[in-house]
XYZ file of C-alpha atoms in Angstrom:
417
model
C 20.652 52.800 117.885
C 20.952 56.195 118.728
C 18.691 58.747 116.856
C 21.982 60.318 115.218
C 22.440 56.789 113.696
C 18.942 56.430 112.782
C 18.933 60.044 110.853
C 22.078 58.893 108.803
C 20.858 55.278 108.265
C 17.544 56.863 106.663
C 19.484 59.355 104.516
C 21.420 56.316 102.942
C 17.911 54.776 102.441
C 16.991 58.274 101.128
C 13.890 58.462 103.361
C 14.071 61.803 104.240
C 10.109 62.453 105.678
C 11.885 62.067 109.626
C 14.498 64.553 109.120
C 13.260 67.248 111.033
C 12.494 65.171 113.917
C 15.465 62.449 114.068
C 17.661 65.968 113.580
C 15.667 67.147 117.335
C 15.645 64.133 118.994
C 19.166 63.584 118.413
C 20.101 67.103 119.874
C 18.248 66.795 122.925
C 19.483 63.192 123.622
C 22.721 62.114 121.393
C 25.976 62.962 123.588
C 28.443 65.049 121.945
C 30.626 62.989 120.548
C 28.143 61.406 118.559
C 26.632 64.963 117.314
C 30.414 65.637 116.064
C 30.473 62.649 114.119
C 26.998 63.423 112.865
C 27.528 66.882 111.746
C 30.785 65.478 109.670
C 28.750 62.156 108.553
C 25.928 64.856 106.887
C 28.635 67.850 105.878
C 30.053 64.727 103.790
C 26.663 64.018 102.370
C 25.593 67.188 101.393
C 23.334 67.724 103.817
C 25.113 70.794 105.235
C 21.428 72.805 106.306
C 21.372 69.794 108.838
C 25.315 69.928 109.462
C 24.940 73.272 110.498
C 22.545 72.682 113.011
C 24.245 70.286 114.703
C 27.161 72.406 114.778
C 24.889 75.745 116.121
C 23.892 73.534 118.525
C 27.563 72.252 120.064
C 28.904 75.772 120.029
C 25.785 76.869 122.190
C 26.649 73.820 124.787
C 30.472 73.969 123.935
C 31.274 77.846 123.628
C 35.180 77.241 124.194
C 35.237 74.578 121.251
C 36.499 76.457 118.840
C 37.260 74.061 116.353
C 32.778 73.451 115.844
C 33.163 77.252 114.906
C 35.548 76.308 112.141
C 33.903 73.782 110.961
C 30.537 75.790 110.526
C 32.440 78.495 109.512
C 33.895 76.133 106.417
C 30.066 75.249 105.780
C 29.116 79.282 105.622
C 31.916 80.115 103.374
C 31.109 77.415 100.870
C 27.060 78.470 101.040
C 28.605 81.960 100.156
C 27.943 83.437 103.656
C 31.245 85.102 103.677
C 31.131 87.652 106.284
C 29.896 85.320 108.701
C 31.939 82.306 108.065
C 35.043 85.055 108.193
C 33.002 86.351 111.666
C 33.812 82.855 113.182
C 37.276 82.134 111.819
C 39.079 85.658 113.033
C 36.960 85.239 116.605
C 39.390 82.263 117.160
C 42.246 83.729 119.052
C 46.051 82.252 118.434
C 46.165 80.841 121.947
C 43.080 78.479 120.679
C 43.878 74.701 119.998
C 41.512 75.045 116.699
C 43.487 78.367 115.885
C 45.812 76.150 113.029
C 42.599 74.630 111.584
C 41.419 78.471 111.256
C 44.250 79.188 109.437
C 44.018 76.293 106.987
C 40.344 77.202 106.498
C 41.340 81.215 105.848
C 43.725 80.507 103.596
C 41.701 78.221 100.812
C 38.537 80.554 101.510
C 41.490 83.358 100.019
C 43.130 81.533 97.312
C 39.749 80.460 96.096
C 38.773 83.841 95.580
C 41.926 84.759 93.958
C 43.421 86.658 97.187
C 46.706 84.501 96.387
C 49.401 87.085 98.752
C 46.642 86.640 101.747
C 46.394 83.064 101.343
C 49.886 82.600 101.330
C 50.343 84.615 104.499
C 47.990 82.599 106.327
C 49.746 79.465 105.268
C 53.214 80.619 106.272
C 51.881 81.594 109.766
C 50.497 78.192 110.096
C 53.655 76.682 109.054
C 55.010 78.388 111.924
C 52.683 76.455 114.014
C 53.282 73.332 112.705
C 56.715 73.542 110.676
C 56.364 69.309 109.894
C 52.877 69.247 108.726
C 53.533 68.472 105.066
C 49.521 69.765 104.393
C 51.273 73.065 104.660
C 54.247 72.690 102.759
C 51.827 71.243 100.311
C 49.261 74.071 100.371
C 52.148 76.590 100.217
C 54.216 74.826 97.277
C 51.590 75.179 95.413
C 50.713 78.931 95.873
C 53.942 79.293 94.643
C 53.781 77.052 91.852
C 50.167 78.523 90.183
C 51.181 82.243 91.009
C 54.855 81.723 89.041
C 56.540 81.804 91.929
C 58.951 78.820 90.851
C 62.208 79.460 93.064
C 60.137 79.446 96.053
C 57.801 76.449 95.558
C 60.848 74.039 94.148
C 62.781 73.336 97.861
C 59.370 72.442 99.236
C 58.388 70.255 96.583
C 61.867 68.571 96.881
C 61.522 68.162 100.698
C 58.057 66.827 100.186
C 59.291 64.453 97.595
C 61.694 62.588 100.197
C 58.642 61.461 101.891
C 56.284 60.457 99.231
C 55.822 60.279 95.284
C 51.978 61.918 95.381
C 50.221 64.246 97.556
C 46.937 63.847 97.539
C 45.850 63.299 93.524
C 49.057 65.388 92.771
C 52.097 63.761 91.537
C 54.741 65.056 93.045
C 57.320 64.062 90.570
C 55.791 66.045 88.017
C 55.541 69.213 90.202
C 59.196 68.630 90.853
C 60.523 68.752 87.401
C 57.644 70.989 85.599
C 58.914 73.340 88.764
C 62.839 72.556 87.396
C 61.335 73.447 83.471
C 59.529 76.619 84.648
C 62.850 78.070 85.283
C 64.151 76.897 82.396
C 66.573 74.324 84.378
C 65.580 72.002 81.846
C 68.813 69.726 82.372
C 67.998 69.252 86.378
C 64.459 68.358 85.208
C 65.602 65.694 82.946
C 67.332 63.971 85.801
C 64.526 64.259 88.027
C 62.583 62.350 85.230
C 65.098 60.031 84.546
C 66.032 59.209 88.763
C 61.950 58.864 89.115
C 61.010 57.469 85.824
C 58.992 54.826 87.389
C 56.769 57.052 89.540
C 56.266 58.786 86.285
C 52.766 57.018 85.582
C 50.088 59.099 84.872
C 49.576 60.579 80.912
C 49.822 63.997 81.894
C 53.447 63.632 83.461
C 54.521 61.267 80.266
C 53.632 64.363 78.396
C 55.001 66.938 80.460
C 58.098 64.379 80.390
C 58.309 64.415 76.836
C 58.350 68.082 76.662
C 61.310 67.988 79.136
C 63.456 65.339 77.026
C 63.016 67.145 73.972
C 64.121 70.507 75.450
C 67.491 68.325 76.448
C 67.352 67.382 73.057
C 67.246 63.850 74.417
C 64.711 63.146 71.461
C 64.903 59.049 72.092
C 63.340 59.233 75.507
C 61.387 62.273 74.620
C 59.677 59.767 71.940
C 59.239 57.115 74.309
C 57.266 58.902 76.306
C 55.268 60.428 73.734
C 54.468 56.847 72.242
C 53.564 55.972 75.821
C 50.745 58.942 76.072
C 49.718 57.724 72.687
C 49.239 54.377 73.273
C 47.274 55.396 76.321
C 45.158 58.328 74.919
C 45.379 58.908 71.214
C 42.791 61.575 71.207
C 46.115 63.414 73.444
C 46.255 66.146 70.341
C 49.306 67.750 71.790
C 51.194 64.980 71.782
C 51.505 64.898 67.788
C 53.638 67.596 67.101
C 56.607 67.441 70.068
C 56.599 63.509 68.356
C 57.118 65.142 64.668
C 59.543 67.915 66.398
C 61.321 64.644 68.044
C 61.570 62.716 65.224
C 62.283 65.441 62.810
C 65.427 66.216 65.132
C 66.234 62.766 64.022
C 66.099 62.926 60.431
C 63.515 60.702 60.359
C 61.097 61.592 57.749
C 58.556 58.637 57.274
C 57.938 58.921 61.291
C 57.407 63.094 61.205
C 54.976 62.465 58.172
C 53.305 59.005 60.381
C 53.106 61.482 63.289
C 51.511 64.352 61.359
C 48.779 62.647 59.753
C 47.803 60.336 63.185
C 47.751 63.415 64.582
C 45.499 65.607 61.907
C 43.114 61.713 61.829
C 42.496 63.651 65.777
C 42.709 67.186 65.260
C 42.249 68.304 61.523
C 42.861 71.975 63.045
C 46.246 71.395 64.223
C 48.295 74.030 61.230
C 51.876 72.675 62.476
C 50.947 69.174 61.770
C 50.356 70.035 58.194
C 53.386 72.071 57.901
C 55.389 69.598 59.377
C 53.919 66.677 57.204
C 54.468 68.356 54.317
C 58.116 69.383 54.695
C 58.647 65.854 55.643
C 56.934 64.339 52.602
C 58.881 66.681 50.132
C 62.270 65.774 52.330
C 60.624 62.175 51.145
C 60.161 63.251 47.658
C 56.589 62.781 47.563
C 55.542 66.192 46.042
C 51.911 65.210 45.762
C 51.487 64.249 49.615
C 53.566 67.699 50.458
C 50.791 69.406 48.381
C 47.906 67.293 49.478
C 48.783 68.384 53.148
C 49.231 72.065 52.038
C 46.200 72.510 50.245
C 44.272 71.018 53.072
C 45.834 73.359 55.819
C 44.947 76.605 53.874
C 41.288 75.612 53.855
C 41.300 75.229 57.403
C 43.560 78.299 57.883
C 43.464 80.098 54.814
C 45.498 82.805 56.886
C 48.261 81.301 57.700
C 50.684 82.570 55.626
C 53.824 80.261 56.912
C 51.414 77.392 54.779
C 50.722 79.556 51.737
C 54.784 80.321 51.053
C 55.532 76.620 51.684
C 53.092 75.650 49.185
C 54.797 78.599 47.176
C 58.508 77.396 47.578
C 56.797 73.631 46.612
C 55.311 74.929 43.376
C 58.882 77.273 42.385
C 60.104 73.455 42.914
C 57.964 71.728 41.148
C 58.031 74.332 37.824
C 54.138 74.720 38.751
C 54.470 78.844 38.146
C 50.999 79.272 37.311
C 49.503 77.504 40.595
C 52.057 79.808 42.446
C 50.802 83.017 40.613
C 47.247 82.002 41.107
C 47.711 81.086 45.030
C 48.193 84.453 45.274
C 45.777 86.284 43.268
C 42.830 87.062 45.835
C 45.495 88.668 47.766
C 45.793 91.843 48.653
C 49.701 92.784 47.158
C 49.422 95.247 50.632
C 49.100 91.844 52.791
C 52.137 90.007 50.663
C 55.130 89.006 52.450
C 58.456 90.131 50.665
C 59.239 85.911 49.981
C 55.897 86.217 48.535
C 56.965 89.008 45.950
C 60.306 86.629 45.076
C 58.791 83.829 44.943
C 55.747 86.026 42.657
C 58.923 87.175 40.508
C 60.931 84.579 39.562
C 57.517 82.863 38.429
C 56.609 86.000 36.315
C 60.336 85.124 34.975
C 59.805 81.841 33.363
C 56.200 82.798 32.342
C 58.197 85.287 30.224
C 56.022 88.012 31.696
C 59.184 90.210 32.069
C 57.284 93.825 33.360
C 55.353 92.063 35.883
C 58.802 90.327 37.340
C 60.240 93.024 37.416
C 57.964 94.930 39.816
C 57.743 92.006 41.859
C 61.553 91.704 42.106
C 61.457 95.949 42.947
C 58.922 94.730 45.797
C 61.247 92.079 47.354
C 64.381 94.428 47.140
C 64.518 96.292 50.374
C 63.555 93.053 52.546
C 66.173 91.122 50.479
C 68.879 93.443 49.328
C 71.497 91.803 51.370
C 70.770 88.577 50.768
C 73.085 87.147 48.313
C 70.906 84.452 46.487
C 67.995 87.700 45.704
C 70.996 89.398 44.574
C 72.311 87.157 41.931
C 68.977 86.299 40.791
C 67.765 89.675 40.581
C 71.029 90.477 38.522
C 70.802 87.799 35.933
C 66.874 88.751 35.321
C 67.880 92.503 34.976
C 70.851 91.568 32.496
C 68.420 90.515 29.907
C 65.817 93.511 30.369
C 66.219 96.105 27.896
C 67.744 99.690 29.283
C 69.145 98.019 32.922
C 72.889 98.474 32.621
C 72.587 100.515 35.417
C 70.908 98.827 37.786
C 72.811 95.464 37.049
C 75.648 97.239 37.942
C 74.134 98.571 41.683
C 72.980 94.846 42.096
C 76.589 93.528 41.132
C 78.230 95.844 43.568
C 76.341 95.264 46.373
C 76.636 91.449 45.749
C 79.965 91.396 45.553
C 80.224 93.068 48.692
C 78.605 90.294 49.880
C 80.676 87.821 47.913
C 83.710 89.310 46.513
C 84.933 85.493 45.395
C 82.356 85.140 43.069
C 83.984 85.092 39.865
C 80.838 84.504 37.207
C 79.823 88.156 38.471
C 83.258 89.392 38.881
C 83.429 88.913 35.184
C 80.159 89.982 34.419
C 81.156 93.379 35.815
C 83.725 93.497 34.469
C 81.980 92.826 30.804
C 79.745 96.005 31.635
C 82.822 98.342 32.322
């Protein structure tokens, strides 16, 4: 057994009292080849103070073996000794068999620290090198792909696709068509999905996947494989609401309110769930779930206004005028929407509190002065206030610019002339 052997048979038996010795006697008596092996065997281990060693010591014997140099200089850079790691790597001239591996090495050291342009240059020039190593093409596609760099990363992912499904832990198939979505060639990337759906395995590309099919509007298959990252993970919060979306592009109700509350059982912070489960109950005429959901997604959010005005259309619906006054009423009016100040009015209206719906329906009027509904409400509130001829008749013109067919206000007019 040679002492090389010995040092990496007691590291696995994690003596480590003969380091320091087995480490010498294997440099003065181990040949080369093994030292090689042995300076991988503890780099893979951890044990890079040792690694390093072994590799100071083969450069010494070996100064023309460049690639020992890269490989310590790979050690440096991860310990954080930059400038001498870089030292090693730019002393290896092009003409050097070990000159690619330099490369390789010089460009992760740069896109590690964010140096993406650098990185990428290094990677191109080693492409040049080797123009078949699909390492590169790999490394390079996904420079591309991180920095937003779509057009250029997608004809390498597709040429590395013809050869394999995965690269590494990366699935290739969901590069190809996340690439295809990024530039909003959401069709292409629905084929992709649909010519590999069977290398489409892991949750992460059902859910990217799902995202794609419901872009298409292919909400069937965008469901499928939304149930599919359910089934597998249903702590997957983000799958909840492209499910509602899908199945509320369906029509289908019960499933958008099933989806919303599984979802919210996972993540009780999730503010589109509620809004979606609630729209979907009332669409189900259950006005006390559609409240339920509401009520519960202002305390968690109590500033979400999109939540507060569809409780407030839900109480005008339901006659509850008071609980829509109230849901308002530690509000600031500065911080009230204009649907706020209609909805504010016309409940004002049937409290009979005539002055105070009438200053809500002055709020609302410049947001809502061409909108023809506002219009013919405001008109028929202002017809039975006291001193308002005038106005009625502004309101009345303006609406009927908007609809001159309307006859009920055509003959109101023409009752006020």
């Amino acid at each position: 057994m040679t002492y090389s052997e010995q040092l990496l048979d007691a590291i696995e038996k994690h003596d480590f009292s003969q380091d320091k010795i087995l480490i010498k006697k294997a440099l003065d008596h181990d040949q080369p080849e093994i030292l090689s092996s042995l300076a991988e065997n503890l780099t893979d281990y951890g044990f890079t103070d040792l690694a390093k060693e072994v590799y100071r010591s083969l450069i010494a014997k070996f100064p023309r073996e460049d690639l020992f140099k890269v490989y310590l200089a790979e050690i440096l850079l991860n310990d954080g000794k930059d400038d001498d790691g870089l030292t090693l790597l730019y002393n290896v001239s092009p003409d050097s068999n070990a000159y690619l591996d330099s490369l390789l090495v010089q460009a992760d050291y740069y896109q590690t620290n964010g140096l993406i342009e650098t990185a990428k240059q290094k990677l191109l020039e080693a492409l040049k090198l080797s123009p078949d190593e699909d390492a590169i093409k790999f490394g390079l596609a996904e420079l591309d792909f991180t920095s937003g760099k779509y057009e250029e990363a997608l004809p390498l992912y597709r040429d590395l696709n013809t050869r394999q499904d995965t690269f590494g832990e990366v699935n290739l198939i969901q590069r190809l068509f996340q690439t295809e979505a990024k530039m909003g060639q959401y069709e292409e990337a629905s084929k992709v999905i649909k010519q590999q759906s069977n290398a489409i395995l892991d949750i992460d590309s059902k859910y990217q996947a799902g995202l794609v099919m419901l872009a298409v509007g292919n909400d069937q298959d965008a469901i499928k494989y939304l149930d599919e990252v359910i089934d597998q993970s249903p702590d997957y919060v983000n799958a909840y609401p492209l499910l509602a979306k899908a199945y509320e592009n369906k029509n289908d109700n019960e499933q958008v309110l099933r989806s919303a509350q599984a979802g919210l059982a996972y993540n009780e912070l999730d503010e589109t769930l509620y809004s979606m489960g609630a729209m979907a109950a009332a669409k189900l005429n259950d006005s006390s779930m559609a409240e339920d959901l509401l009520k519960k997604g202002l305390k968690i959010a109590p500033d979400n206004t999109d939540l507060r005005l569809q409780l407030s259309n839900l109480y005008l619906h339901e006659r509850k005028y008071q609980e829509n006054i109230d849901l308002f009423s530690n509000l600031d009016e500065e911080s009230l929407e204009p649907q706020a100040h209609w909805n504010l009015a016309v409940s004002y209206e049937n409290l009979n509190q005539g002055e105070k719906a009438k200053s809500e329906f002055l709020l609302a009027y410049p947001e809502f002065q061409n909108n023809a509904d506002f219009l013919k409400e405001m008109i028929y509130f202002f017809n039975t206030e006291p001193n308002s001829t005038d106005i009625v008749k502004q309101l009345i013109d303006k609406y009927l610019a908007i609809e001159p067919a309307d006859d009920e206000i055509q003959d109101l007019k023409n009752r006020l002339n």
